[in-house]
Amino acid sequence: SHEKICRYIARESESVVVSVGYRLAPEHKYPAAYEDCLNATIYFMKNIEHYGVDPARIVICGDSSGGNLAAAVSQTLAGRSDLPKLRAQILIYPGLQALDFNLPSYHQNQGVPLLFRERAAFYVLQYLNGDASHMQEVLEGSHIPPEMRLKYRKWVNPDNIPEKFKVRGYKPHKPCEFKAEVFEKVKRICEPNLCPLLAEDAIVQQLPESFILTCEYDVLRDDGLLYKKRLEDNGVQVTWYHLEDGFHGVIS
């Protein structure tokens, strides 16, 4: 799906592009894809001289689920003193959390191709467990304990999204009643390696300069906006580009 894009980036930017053929869900569940991306990145960094790459100019990049993986790998490598420091991370309409499928962008764009709201939850659950039987509860928000929702409210919160993004048909949603048996099945959903938006400030502060691309007609728009705010609040330099007429998958 991405070979043409990677060739294009390599040619136009005159840079070496390493594309990771990570294992896919549902056959290979979380954390398989994350571990593949992390291991490939560490291998590349440790053998950098074979690729003719300047160790001070390594950039990590991904779009959509790849943006999720790029963000998670960047966080894992943030504190490593035995490896070159990342120069930057590029996150193209990344999916960064699975706590709240009722953010403004999820409601506004729930029926916009290519990524419908229900599909987003379905894919997360396939990645997590290879089983999407609790999709409805996850969409309603009954998969997260109230105290955990409270803990992460400072980061995953419609209040942190600029008002101009809420004018297009958004009504605040109250999560349905918590269901402990659903949380038991999906509790790893709150791990930062799966949801990078939930990483602690101490990690976020160490991240490299970042570029985030968001699209107006994309359920994942607000994930990008919330992460932009988190990075900026923690002193990370962010270049943000918003495609007013963009939709999910537009890079392809």
JSON list of C-alpha atoms in Angstrom, two decimals:
[
{"chain": "A", "resi": 1, "resn": "SER", "atom": "CA", "xyz": [0.00, 0.00, 0.00]},
{"chain": "A", "resi": 2, "resn": "HIS", "atom": "CA", "xyz": [2.86, 2.45, 0.73]},
{"chain": "A", "resi": 3, "resn": "GLU", "atom": "CA", "xyz": [5.74, 1.57, -1.57]},
{"chain": "A", "resi": 4, "resn": "LYS", "atom": "CA", "xyz": [4.89, 4.30, -4.10]},
{"chain": "A", "resi": 5, "resn": "ILE", "atom": "CA", "xyz": [4.57, 6.91, -1.34]},
{"chain": "A", "resi": 6, "resn": "CYS", "atom": "CA", "xyz": [7.92, 5.88, 0.18]},
{"chain": "A", "resi": 7, "resn": "ARG", "atom": "CA", "xyz": [9.65, 5.98, -3.21]},
{"chain": "A", "resi": 8, "resn": "TYR", "atom": "CA", "xyz": [8.16, 9.43, -3.82]},
{"chain": "A", "resi": 9, "resn": "ILE", "atom": "CA", "xyz": [9.36, 10.73, -0.43]},
{"chain": "A", "resi": 10, "resn": "ALA", "atom": "CA", "xyz": [12.84, 9.27, -0.98]},
{"chain": "A", "resi": 11, "resn": "ARG", "atom": "CA", "xyz": [13.11, 10.85, -4.44]},
{"chain": "A", "resi": 12, "resn": "GLU", "atom": "CA", "xyz": [11.64, 14.27, -3.64]},
{"chain": "A", "resi": 13, "resn": "SER", "atom": "CA", "xyz": [13.45, 14.75, -0.31]},
{"chain": "A", "resi": 14, "resn": "GLU", "atom": "CA", "xyz": [16.69, 13.07, -1.43]},
{"chain": "A", "resi": 15, "resn": "SER", "atom": "CA", "xyz": [16.69, 11.01, 1.73]},
{"chain": "A", "resi": 16, "resn": "VAL", "atom": "CA", "xyz": [16.98, 7.35, 2.66]},
{"chain": "A", "resi": 17, "resn": "VAL", "atom": "CA", "xyz": [13.56, 5.90, 3.46]},
{"chain": "A", "resi": 18, "resn": "VAL", "atom": "CA", "xyz": [13.26, 2.70, 5.49]},
{"chain": "A", "resi": 19, "resn": "SER", "atom": "CA", "xyz": [9.74, 1.27, 5.39]},
{"chain": "A", "resi": 20, "resn": "VAL", "atom": "CA", "xyz": [8.86, -1.31, 8.04]},
{"chain": "A", "resi": 21, "resn": "GLY", "atom": "CA", "xyz": [6.79, -4.30, 6.88]},
{"chain": "A", "resi": 22, "resn": "TYR", "atom": "CA", "xyz": [5.29, -4.85, 10.30]},
{"chain": "A", "resi": 23, "resn": "ARG", "atom": "CA", "xyz": [3.00, -7.78, 11.15]},
{"chain": "A", "resi": 24, "resn": "LEU", "atom": "CA", "xyz": [-0.70, -7.08, 10.76]},
{"chain": "A", "resi": 25, "resn": "ALA", "atom": "CA", "xyz": [-3.78, -7.62, 12.94]},
{"chain": "A", "resi": 26, "resn": "PRO", "atom": "CA", "xyz": [-5.95, -9.54, 13.60]},
{"chain": "A", "resi": 27, "resn": "GLU", "atom": "CA", "xyz": [-3.54, -12.47, 13.05]},
{"chain": "A", "resi": 28, "resn": "HIS", "atom": "CA", "xyz": [-0.81, -10.59, 14.94]},
{"chain": "A", "resi": 29, "resn": "LYS", "atom": "CA", "xyz": [-2.29, -8.71, 17.85]},
{"chain": "A", "resi": 30, "resn": "TYR", "atom": "CA", "xyz": [-0.90, -5.80, 19.85]},
{"chain": "A", "resi": 31, "resn": "PRO", "atom": "CA", "xyz": [1.97, -5.26, 20.56]},
{"chain": "A", "resi": 32, "resn": "ALA", "atom": "CA", "xyz": [3.30, -7.11, 17.46]},
{"chain": "A", "resi": 33, "resn": "ALA", "atom": "CA", "xyz": [3.19, -4.13, 15.06]},
{"chain": "A", "resi": 34, "resn": "TYR", "atom": "CA", "xyz": [4.65, -1.77, 17.67]},
{"chain": "A", "resi": 35, "resn": "GLU", "atom": "CA", "xyz": [7.47, -4.19, 18.53]},
{"chain": "A", "resi": 36, "resn": "ASP", "atom": "CA", "xyz": [8.30, -4.71, 14.85]},
{"chain": "A", "resi": 37, "resn": "CYS", "atom": "CA", "xyz": [8.55, -0.95, 14.26]},
{"chain": "A", "resi": 38, "resn": "LEU", "atom": "CA", "xyz": [10.59, -0.42, 17.42]},
{"chain": "A", "resi": 39, "resn": "ASN", "atom": "CA", "xyz": [13.00, -3.28, 16.65]},
{"chain": "A", "resi": 40, "resn": "ALA", "atom": "CA", "xyz": [13.46, -2.17, 13.04]},
{"chain": "A", "resi": 41, "resn": "THR", "atom": "CA", "xyz": [14.15, 1.42, 14.15]},
{"chain": "A", "resi": 42, "resn": "ILE", "atom": "CA", "xyz": [16.69, 0.35, 16.78]},
{"chain": "A", "resi": 43, "resn": "TYR", "atom": "CA", "xyz": [18.41, -1.97, 14.28]},
{"chain": "A", "resi": 44, "resn": "PHE", "atom": "CA", "xyz": [18.61, 0.89, 11.77]},
{"chain": "A", "resi": 45, "resn": "MET", "atom": "CA", "xyz": [20.02, 3.27, 14.38]},
{"chain": "A", "resi": 46, "resn": "LYS", "atom": "CA", "xyz": [22.64, 0.77, 15.52]},
{"chain": "A", "resi": 47, "resn": "ASN", "atom": "CA", "xyz": [23.75, 0.04, 11.95]},
{"chain": "A", "resi": 48, "resn": "ILE", "atom": "CA", "xyz": [23.44, 3.56, 10.62]},
{"chain": "A", "resi": 49, "resn": "GLU", "atom": "CA", "xyz": [26.86, 3.56, 8.92]},
{"chain": "A", "resi": 50, "resn": "HIS", "atom": "CA", "xyz": [25.68, 0.86, 6.48]},
{"chain": "A", "resi": 51, "resn": "TYR", "atom": "CA", "xyz": [22.99, 3.22, 5.17]},
{"chain": "A", "resi": 52, "resn": "GLY", "atom": "CA", "xyz": [25.09, 6.35, 4.71]},
{"chain": "A", "resi": 53, "resn": "VAL", "atom": "CA", "xyz": [22.76, 8.34, 6.96]},
{"chain": "A", "resi": 54, "resn": "ASP", "atom": "CA", "xyz": [23.72, 11.18, 9.30]},
{"chain": "A", "resi": 55, "resn": "PRO", "atom": "CA", "xyz": [22.80, 9.94, 12.83]},
{"chain": "A", "resi": 56, "resn": "ALA", "atom": "CA", "xyz": [21.78, 13.51, 13.75]},
{"chain": "A", "resi": 57, "resn": "ARG", "atom": "CA", "xyz": [19.11, 13.59, 11.03]},
{"chain": "A", "resi": 58, "resn": "ILE", "atom": "CA", "xyz": [16.93, 10.54, 11.67]},
{"chain": "A", "resi": 59, "resn": "VAL", "atom": "CA", "xyz": [13.23, 11.32, 11.30]},
{"chain": "A", "resi": 60, "resn": "ILE", "atom": "CA", "xyz": [10.43, 8.92, 12.19]},
{"chain": "A", "resi": 61, "resn": "CYS", "atom": "CA", "xyz": [7.22, 9.14, 10.17]},
{"chain": "A", "resi": 62, "resn": "GLY", "atom": "CA", "xyz": [3.87, 7.43, 9.67]},
{"chain": "A", "resi": 63, "resn": "ASP", "atom": "CA", "xyz": [0.31, 8.01, 8.54]},
{"chain": "A", "resi": 64, "resn": "SER", "atom": "CA", "xyz": [-2.91, 6.80, 10.19]},
{"chain": "A", "resi": 65, "resn": "SER", "atom": "CA", "xyz": [-2.07, 3.61, 12.13]},
{"chain": "A", "resi": 66, "resn": "GLY", "atom": "CA", "xyz": [1.53, 4.25, 11.06]},
{"chain": "A", "resi": 67, "resn": "GLY", "atom": "CA", "xyz": [1.25, 7.64, 12.77]},
{"chain": "A", "resi": 68, "resn": "ASN", "atom": "CA", "xyz": [0.18, 5.80, 15.91]},
{"chain": "A", "resi": 69, "resn": "LEU", "atom": "CA", "xyz": [3.22, 3.50, 15.65]},
{"chain": "A", "resi": 70, "resn": "ALA", "atom": "CA", "xyz": [5.61, 6.37, 14.88]},
{"chain": "A", "resi": 71, "resn": "ALA", "atom": "CA", "xyz": [4.37, 8.30, 17.94]},
{"chain": "A", "resi": 72, "resn": "ALA", "atom": "CA", "xyz": [4.71, 5.22, 20.18]},
{"chain": "A", "resi": 73, "resn": "VAL", "atom": "CA", "xyz": [8.24, 4.44, 18.94]},
{"chain": "A", "resi": 74, "resn": "SER", "atom": "CA", "xyz": [9.29, 8.09, 19.37]},
{"chain": "A", "resi": 75, "resn": "GLN", "atom": "CA", "xyz": [8.11, 7.99, 22.98]},
{"chain": "A", "resi": 76, "resn": "THR", "atom": "CA", "xyz": [9.93, 4.72, 23.69]},
{"chain": "A", "resi": 77, "resn": "LEU", "atom": "CA", "xyz": [13.19, 6.07, 22.27]},
{"chain": "A", "resi": 78, "resn": "ALA", "atom": "CA", "xyz": [12.87, 9.49, 23.92]},
{"chain": "A", "resi": 79, "resn": "GLY", "atom": "CA", "xyz": [14.89, 8.55, 26.99]},
{"chain": "A", "resi": 80, "resn": "ARG", "atom": "CA", "xyz": [17.47, 6.27, 25.35]},
{"chain": "A", "resi": 81, "resn": "SER", "atom": "CA", "xyz": [21.00, 7.60, 25.76]},
{"chain": "A", "resi": 82, "resn": "ASP", "atom": "CA", "xyz": [22.60, 4.64, 23.93]},
{"chain": "A", "resi": 83, "resn": "LEU", "atom": "CA", "xyz": [21.06, 5.55, 20.56]},
{"chain": "A", "resi": 84, "resn": "PRO", "atom": "CA", "xyz": [21.12, 8.62, 18.30]},
{"chain": "A", "resi": 85, "resn": "LYS", "atom": "CA", "xyz": [18.54, 11.23, 19.30]},
{"chain": "A", "resi": 86, "resn": "LEU", "atom": "CA", "xyz": [15.64, 11.52, 16.86]},
{"chain": "A", "resi": 87, "resn": "ARG", "atom": "CA", "xyz": [15.75, 14.73, 14.83]},
{"chain": "A", "resi": 88, "resn": "ALA", "atom": "CA", "xyz": [11.96, 14.87, 14.35]},
{"chain": "A", "resi": 89, "resn": "GLN", "atom": "CA", "xyz": [8.69, 12.96, 14.16]},
{"chain": "A", "resi": 90, "resn": "ILE", "atom": "CA", "xyz": [6.16, 13.37, 11.34]},
{"chain": "A", "resi": 91, "resn": "LEU", "atom": "CA", "xyz": [2.61, 12.28, 12.17]},
{"chain": "A", "resi": 92, "resn": "ILE", "atom": "CA", "xyz": [0.14, 12.29, 9.30]},
{"chain": "A", "resi": 93, "resn": "TYR", "atom": "CA", "xyz": [-3.51, 12.10, 10.50]},
{"chain": "A", "resi": 94, "resn": "PRO", "atom": "CA", "xyz": [-2.44, 9.78, 13.34]},
{"chain": "A", "resi": 95, "resn": "GLY", "atom": "CA", "xyz": [-4.78, 7.73, 15.54]},
{"chain": "A", "resi": 96, "resn": "LEU", "atom": "CA", "xyz": [-3.55, 8.33, 19.08]},
{"chain": "A", "resi": 97, "resn": "GLN", "atom": "CA", "xyz": [-6.25, 7.29, 21.55]},
{"chain": "A", "resi": 98, "resn": "ALA", "atom": "CA", "xyz": [-9.12, 4.81, 22.01]},
{"chain": "A", "resi": 99, "resn": "LEU", "atom": "CA", "xyz": [-10.63, 6.29, 25.16]},
{"chain": "A", "resi": 100, "resn": "ASP", "atom": "CA", "xyz": [-13.17, 8.55, 23.52]},
{"chain": "A", "resi": 101, "resn": "PHE", "atom": "CA", "xyz": [-14.87, 7.86, 20.19]},
{"chain": "A", "resi": 102, "resn": "ASN", "atom": "CA", "xyz": [-17.20, 10.82, 20.79]},
{"chain": "A", "resi": 103, "resn": "LEU", "atom": "CA", "xyz": [-14.82, 13.71, 20.27]},
{"chain": "A", "resi": 104, "resn": "PRO", "atom": "CA", "xyz": [-16.20, 16.38, 17.90]},
{"chain": "A", "resi": 105, "resn": "SER", "atom": "CA", "xyz": [-14.41, 14.99, 14.83]},
{"chain": "A", "resi": 106, "resn": "TYR", "atom": "CA", "xyz": [-15.85, 11.52, 15.48]},
{"chain": "A", "resi": 107, "resn": "HIS", "atom": "CA", "xyz": [-19.39, 12.89, 15.40]},
{"chain": "A", "resi": 108, "resn": "GLN", "atom": "CA", "xyz": [-18.91, 15.35, 12.57]},
{"chain": "A", "resi": 109, "resn": "ASN", "atom": "CA", "xyz": [-17.21, 12.85, 10.27]},
{"chain": "A", "resi": 110, "resn": "GLN", "atom": "CA", "xyz": [-18.74, 9.55, 11.38]},
{"chain": "A", "resi": 111, "resn": "GLY", "atom": "CA", "xyz": [-19.98, 8.73, 7.87]},
{"chain": "A", "resi": 112, "resn": "VAL", "atom": "CA", "xyz": [-17.13, 10.26, 5.84]},
{"chain": "A", "resi": 113, "resn": "PRO", "atom": "CA", "xyz": [-15.08, 7.80, 3.74]},
{"chain": "A", "resi": 114, "resn": "LEU", "atom": "CA", "xyz": [-12.53, 6.31, 4.01]},
{"chain": "A", "resi": 115, "resn": "LEU", "atom": "CA", "xyz": [-12.55, 5.89, 7.77]},
{"chain": "A", "resi": 116, "resn": "PHE", "atom": "CA", "xyz": [-16.01, 5.69, 9.33]},
{"chain": "A", "resi": 117, "resn": "ARG", "atom": "CA", "xyz": [-16.39, 6.09, 13.11]},
{"chain": "A", "resi": 118, "resn": "GLU", "atom": "CA", "xyz": [-17.44, 2.45, 13.59]},
{"chain": "A", "resi": 119, "resn": "ARG", "atom": "CA", "xyz": [-14.51, 1.25, 11.46]},
{"chain": "A", "resi": 120, "resn": "ALA", "atom": "CA", "xyz": [-12.06, 3.16, 13.65]},
{"chain": "A", "resi": 121, "resn": "ALA", "atom": "CA", "xyz": [-13.29, 1.34, 16.78]},
{"chain": "A", "resi": 122, "resn": "PHE", "atom": "CA", "xyz": [-13.39, -1.96, 14.88]},
{"chain": "A", "resi": 123, "resn": "TYR", "atom": "CA", "xyz": [-9.75, -1.60, 13.78]},
{"chain": "A", "resi": 124, "resn": "VAL", "atom": "CA", "xyz": [-8.55, -0.70, 17.28]},
{"chain": "A", "resi": 125, "resn": "LEU", "atom": "CA", "xyz": [-10.26, -3.77, 18.76]},
{"chain": "A", "resi": 126, "resn": "GLN", "atom": "CA", "xyz": [-8.92, -6.03, 15.98]},
{"chain": "A", "resi": 127, "resn": "TYR", "atom": "CA", "xyz": [-5.42, -4.75, 16.74]},
{"chain": "A", "resi": 128, "resn": "LEU", "atom": "CA", "xyz": [-5.91, -5.13, 20.49]},
{"chain": "A", "resi": 129, "resn": "ASN", "atom": "CA", "xyz": [-7.62, -8.53, 20.71]},
{"chain": "A", "resi": 130, "resn": "GLY", "atom": "CA", "xyz": [-8.35, -9.78, 17.20]},
{"chain": "A", "resi": 131, "resn": "ASP", "atom": "CA", "xyz": [-11.98, -9.51, 18.29]},
{"chain": "A", "resi": 132, "resn": "ALA", "atom": "CA", "xyz": [-14.39, -6.61, 17.82]},
{"chain": "A", "resi": 133, "resn": "SER", "atom": "CA", "xyz": [-17.37, -8.05, 19.70]},
{"chain": "A", "resi": 134, "resn": "HIS", "atom": "CA", "xyz": [-17.43, -5.12, 22.18]},
{"chain": "A", "resi": 135, "resn": "MET", "atom": "CA", "xyz": [-17.42, -2.43, 19.52]},
{"chain": "A", "resi": 136, "resn": "GLN", "atom": "CA", "xyz": [-20.75, -0.92, 20.56]},
{"chain": "A", "resi": 137, "resn": "GLU", "atom": "CA", "xyz": [-19.72, -0.51, 24.22]},
{"chain": "A", "resi": 138, "resn": "VAL", "atom": "CA", "xyz": [-16.42, 1.05, 23.14]},
{"chain": "A", "resi": 139, "resn": "LEU", "atom": "CA", "xyz": [-18.21, 3.51, 20.85]},
{"chain": "A", "resi": 140, "resn": "GLU", "atom": "CA", "xyz": [-20.53, 4.47, 23.74]},
{"chain": "A", "resi": 141, "resn": "GLY", "atom": "CA", "xyz": [-17.62, 4.91, 26.13]},
{"chain": "A", "resi": 142, "resn": "SER", "atom": "CA", "xyz": [-18.68, 2.30, 28.68]},
{"chain": "A", "resi": 143, "resn": "HIS", "atom": "CA", "xyz": [-15.28, 0.53, 28.43]},
{"chain": "A", "resi": 144, "resn": "ILE", "atom": "CA", "xyz": [-13.40, 3.03, 30.62]},
{"chain": "A", "resi": 145, "resn": "PRO", "atom": "CA", "xyz": [-13.73, 3.23, 34.44]},
{"chain": "A", "resi": 146, "resn": "PRO", "atom": "CA", "xyz": [-14.90, 6.67, 35.69]},
{"chain": "A", "resi": 147, "resn": "GLU", "atom": "CA", "xyz": [-11.71, 7.22, 37.73]},
{"chain": "A", "resi": 148, "resn": "MET", "atom": "CA", "xyz": [-9.54, 6.48, 34.70]},
{"chain": "A", "resi": 149, "resn": "ARG", "atom": "CA", "xyz": [-11.64, 8.79, 32.53]},
{"chain": "A", "resi": 150, "resn": "LEU", "atom": "CA", "xyz": [-11.13, 11.47, 35.18]},
{"chain": "A", "resi": 151, "resn": "LYS", "atom": "CA", "xyz": [-7.36, 10.87, 35.24]},
{"chain": "A", "resi": 152, "resn": "TYR", "atom": "CA", "xyz": [-7.02, 11.29, 31.47]},
{"chain": "A", "resi": 153, "resn": "ARG", "atom": "CA", "xyz": [-9.56, 14.10, 31.19]},
{"chain": "A", "resi": 154, "resn": "LYS", "atom": "CA", "xyz": [-6.79, 16.66, 31.28]},
{"chain": "A", "resi": 155, "resn": "TRP", "atom": "CA", "xyz": [-5.55, 15.30, 27.94]},
{"chain": "A", "resi": 156, "resn": "VAL", "atom": "CA", "xyz": [-8.51, 13.63, 26.18]},
{"chain": "A", "resi": 157, "resn": "ASN", "atom": "CA", "xyz": [-11.11, 16.33, 26.42]},
{"chain": "A", "resi": 158, "resn": "PRO", "atom": "CA", "xyz": [-13.25, 18.25, 23.90]},
{"chain": "A", "resi": 159, "resn": "ASP", "atom": "CA", "xyz": [-12.47, 21.40, 25.94]},
{"chain": "A", "resi": 160, "resn": "ASN", "atom": "CA", "xyz": [-8.89, 21.19, 24.64]},
{"chain": "A", "resi": 161, "resn": "ILE", "atom": "CA", "xyz": [-10.06, 21.45, 21.03]},
{"chain": "A", "resi": 162, "resn": "PRO", "atom": "CA", "xyz": [-10.35, 25.00, 19.61]},
{"chain": "A", "resi": 163, "resn": "GLU", "atom": "CA", "xyz": [-13.96, 26.20, 19.37]},
{"chain": "A", "resi": 164, "resn": "LYS", "atom": "CA", "xyz": [-13.79, 26.75, 15.61]},
{"chain": "A", "resi": 165, "resn": "PHE", "atom": "CA", "xyz": [-13.62, 22.97, 15.14]},
{"chain": "A", "resi": 166, "resn": "LYS", "atom": "CA", "xyz": [-16.89, 22.45, 17.02]},
{"chain": "A", "resi": 167, "resn": "VAL", "atom": "CA", "xyz": [-19.22, 24.65, 14.99]},
{"chain": "A", "resi": 168, "resn": "ARG", "atom": "CA", "xyz": [-20.08, 21.90, 12.49]},
{"chain": "A", "resi": 169, "resn": "GLY", "atom": "CA", "xyz": [-22.84, 19.85, 14.14]},
{"chain": "A", "resi": 170, "resn": "TYR", "atom": "CA", "xyz": [-21.31, 18.75, 17.44]},
{"chain": "A", "resi": 171, "resn": "LYS", "atom": "CA", "xyz": [-23.24, 17.95, 20.63]},
{"chain": "A", "resi": 172, "resn": "PRO", "atom": "CA", "xyz": [-21.28, 16.89, 23.76]},
{"chain": "A", "resi": 173, "resn": "HIS", "atom": "CA", "xyz": [-21.72, 13.21, 24.58]},
{"chain": "A", "resi": 174, "resn": "LYS", "atom": "CA", "xyz": [-22.08, 11.72, 28.05]},
{"chain": "A", "resi": 175, "resn": "PRO", "atom": "CA", "xyz": [-20.43, 8.27, 28.31]},
{"chain": "A", "resi": 176, "resn": "CYS", "atom": "CA", "xyz": [-22.79, 5.37, 28.97]},
{"chain": "A", "resi": 177, "resn": "GLU", "atom": "CA", "xyz": [-22.67, 3.43, 32.23]},
{"chain": "A", "resi": 178, "resn": "PHE", "atom": "CA", "xyz": [-19.31, 1.74, 32.88]},
{"chain": "A", "resi": 179, "resn": "LYS", "atom": "CA", "xyz": [-19.19, -2.01, 32.19]},
{"chain": "A", "resi": 180, "resn": "ALA", "atom": "CA", "xyz": [-16.42, -3.71, 34.16]},
{"chain": "A", "resi": 181, "resn": "GLU", "atom": "CA", "xyz": [-16.57, -6.92, 32.11]},
{"chain": "A", "resi": 182, "resn": "VAL", "atom": "CA", "xyz": [-15.86, -4.95, 28.91]},
{"chain": "A", "resi": 183, "resn": "PHE", "atom": "CA", "xyz": [-12.96, -3.07, 30.53]},
{"chain": "A", "resi": 184, "resn": "GLU", "atom": "CA", "xyz": [-11.51, -6.43, 31.64]},
{"chain": "A", "resi": 185, "resn": "LYS", "atom": "CA", "xyz": [-11.37, -7.49, 27.98]},
{"chain": "A", "resi": 186, "resn": "VAL", "atom": "CA", "xyz": [-9.92, -4.23, 26.63]},
{"chain": "A", "resi": 187, "resn": "LYS", "atom": "CA", "xyz": [-7.91, -2.79, 29.55]},
{"chain": "A", "resi": 188, "resn": "ARG", "atom": "CA", "xyz": [-4.65, -2.70, 27.59]},
{"chain": "A", "resi": 189, "resn": "ILE", "atom": "CA", "xyz": [-6.32, 0.01, 25.49]},
{"chain": "A", "resi": 190, "resn": "CYS", "atom": "CA", "xyz": [-4.91, 2.54, 27.96]},
{"chain": "A", "resi": 191, "resn": "GLU", "atom": "CA", "xyz": [-1.25, 1.62, 27.45]},
{"chain": "A", "resi": 192, "resn": "PRO", "atom": "CA", "xyz": [0.71, 4.51, 25.89]},
{"chain": "A", "resi": 193, "resn": "ASN", "atom": "CA", "xyz": [2.27, 2.12, 23.35]},
{"chain": "A", "resi": 194, "resn": "LEU", "atom": "CA", "xyz": [-1.26, 1.67, 22.00]},
{"chain": "A", "resi": 195, "resn": "CYS", "atom": "CA", "xyz": [-2.56, 5.17, 22.83]},
{"chain": "A", "resi": 196, "resn": "PRO", "atom": "CA", "xyz": [0.40, 7.61, 22.73]},
{"chain": "A", "resi": 197, "resn": "LEU", "atom": "CA", "xyz": [-1.85, 10.49, 23.78]},
{"chain": "A", "resi": 198, "resn": "LEU", "atom": "CA", "xyz": [-1.87, 8.95, 27.28]},
{"chain": "A", "resi": 199, "resn": "ALA", "atom": "CA", "xyz": [1.90, 9.08, 27.85]},
{"chain": "A", "resi": 200, "resn": "GLU", "atom": "CA", "xyz": [3.09, 10.94, 30.96]},
{"chain": "A", "resi": 201, "resn": "ASP", "atom": "CA", "xyz": [4.40, 14.51, 30.68]},
{"chain": "A", "resi": 202, "resn": "ALA", "atom": "CA", "xyz": [7.94, 13.39, 31.58]},
{"chain": "A", "resi": 203, "resn": "ILE", "atom": "CA", "xyz": [8.03, 11.35, 28.35]},
{"chain": "A", "resi": 204, "resn": "VAL", "atom": "CA", "xyz": [6.30, 13.95, 26.16]},
{"chain": "A", "resi": 205, "resn": "GLN", "atom": "CA", "xyz": [8.80, 16.62, 27.26]},
{"chain": "A", "resi": 206, "resn": "GLN", "atom": "CA", "xyz": [11.65, 14.60, 25.75]},
{"chain": "A", "resi": 207, "resn": "LEU", "atom": "CA", "xyz": [10.10, 14.23, 22.29]},
{"chain": "A", "resi": 208, "resn": "PRO", "atom": "CA", "xyz": [11.78, 15.72, 19.22]},
{"chain": "A", "resi": 209, "resn": "GLU", "atom": "CA", "xyz": [10.47, 18.56, 17.08]},
{"chain": "A", "resi": 210, "resn": "SER", "atom": "CA", "xyz": [7.22, 17.43, 15.50]},
{"chain": "A", "resi": 211, "resn": "PHE", "atom": "CA", "xyz": [5.14, 17.87, 12.38]},
{"chain": "A", "resi": 212, "resn": "ILE", "atom": "CA", "xyz": [1.43, 16.99, 12.58]},
{"chain": "A", "resi": 213, "resn": "LEU", "atom": "CA", "xyz": [-0.96, 16.91, 9.64]},
{"chain": "A", "resi": 214, "resn": "THR", "atom": "CA", "xyz": [-4.71, 16.88, 10.29]},
{"chain": "A", "resi": 215, "resn": "CYS", "atom": "CA", "xyz": [-7.65, 16.74, 7.88]},
{"chain": "A", "resi": 216, "resn": "GLU", "atom": "CA", "xyz": [-10.98, 18.49, 8.49]},
{"chain": "A", "resi": 217, "resn": "TYR", "atom": "CA", "xyz": [-13.09, 15.57, 7.23]},
{"chain": "A", "resi": 218, "resn": "ASP", "atom": "CA", "xyz": [-11.42, 12.85, 9.30]},
{"chain": "A", "resi": 219, "resn": "VAL", "atom": "CA", "xyz": [-12.59, 11.13, 12.50]},
{"chain": "A", "resi": 220, "resn": "LEU", "atom": "CA", "xyz": [-8.96, 11.24, 13.69]},
{"chain": "A", "resi": 221, "resn": "ARG", "atom": "CA", "xyz": [-8.65, 15.02, 13.32]},
{"chain": "A", "resi": 222, "resn": "ASP", "atom": "CA", "xyz": [-9.06, 15.67, 17.05]},
{"chain": "A", "resi": 223, "resn": "ASP", "atom": "CA", "xyz": [-6.46, 13.05, 18.04]},
{"chain": "A", "resi": 224, "resn": "GLY", "atom": "CA", "xyz": [-3.94, 15.17, 16.13]},
{"chain": "A", "resi": 225, "resn": "LEU", "atom": "CA", "xyz": [-5.23, 18.43, 17.63]},
{"chain": "A", "resi": 226, "resn": "LEU", "atom": "CA", "xyz": [-5.07, 17.06, 21.19]},
{"chain": "A", "resi": 227, "resn": "TYR", "atom": "CA", "xyz": [-1.53, 15.75, 20.69]},
{"chain": "A", "resi": 228, "resn": "LYS", "atom": "CA", "xyz": [-0.44, 19.07, 19.19]},
{"chain": "A", "resi": 229, "resn": "LYS", "atom": "CA", "xyz": [-1.65, 20.80, 22.37]},
{"chain": "A", "resi": 230, "resn": "ARG", "atom": "CA", "xyz": [0.08, 18.24, 24.61]},
{"chain": "A", "resi": 231, "resn": "LEU", "atom": "CA", "xyz": [3.38, 18.63, 22.77]},
{"chain": "A", "resi": 232, "resn": "GLU", "atom": "CA", "xyz": [3.20, 22.43, 22.85]},
{"chain": "A", "resi": 233, "resn": "ASP", "atom": "CA", "xyz": [2.21, 22.46, 26.54]},
{"chain": "A", "resi": 234, "resn": "ASN", "atom": "CA", "xyz": [5.35, 20.42, 27.21]},
{"chain": "A", "resi": 235, "resn": "GLY", "atom": "CA", "xyz": [7.68, 22.72, 25.28]},
{"chain": "A", "resi": 236, "resn": "VAL", "atom": "CA", "xyz": [8.01, 20.63, 22.11]},
{"chain": "A", "resi": 237, "resn": "GLN", "atom": "CA", "xyz": [8.17, 22.64, 18.88]},
{"chain": "A", "resi": 238, "resn": "VAL", "atom": "CA", "xyz": [5.28, 21.68, 16.57]},
{"chain": "A", "resi": 239, "resn": "THR", "atom": "CA", "xyz": [4.64, 22.51, 12.94]},
{"chain": "A", "resi": 240, "resn": "TRP", "atom": "CA", "xyz": [0.95, 21.91, 12.28]},
{"chain": "A", "resi": 241, "resn": "TYR", "atom": "CA", "xyz": [-0.68, 21.72, 8.88]},
{"chain": "A", "resi": 242, "resn": "HIS", "atom": "CA", "xyz": [-4.44, 21.41, 8.55]},
{"chain": "A", "resi": 243, "resn": "LEU", "atom": "CA", "xyz": [-6.07, 20.42, 5.27]},
{"chain": "A", "resi": 244, "resn": "GLU", "atom": "CA", "xyz": [-9.42, 22.25, 5.24]},
{"chain": "A", "resi": 245, "resn": "ASP", "atom": "CA", "xyz": [-10.73, 19.98, 2.47]},
{"chain": "A", "resi": 246, "resn": "GLY", "atom": "CA", "xyz": [-8.70, 16.89, 3.43]},
{"chain": "A", "resi": 247, "resn": "PHE", "atom": "CA", "xyz": [-10.04, 13.45, 4.39]},
{"chain": "A", "resi": 248, "resn": "HIS", "atom": "CA", "xyz": [-8.51, 10.33, 5.86]},
{"chain": "A", "resi": 249, "resn": "GLY", "atom": "CA", "xyz": [-6.12, 8.49, 3.54]},
{"chain": "A", "resi": 250, "resn": "VAL", "atom": "CA", "xyz": [-5.59, 11.52, 1.30]},
{"chain": "A", "resi": 251, "resn": "ILE", "atom": "CA", "xyz": [-1.78, 10.97, 1.10]},
{"chain": "A", "resi": 252, "resn": "SER", "atom": "CA", "xyz": [-2.39, 7.89, -1.04]}
]
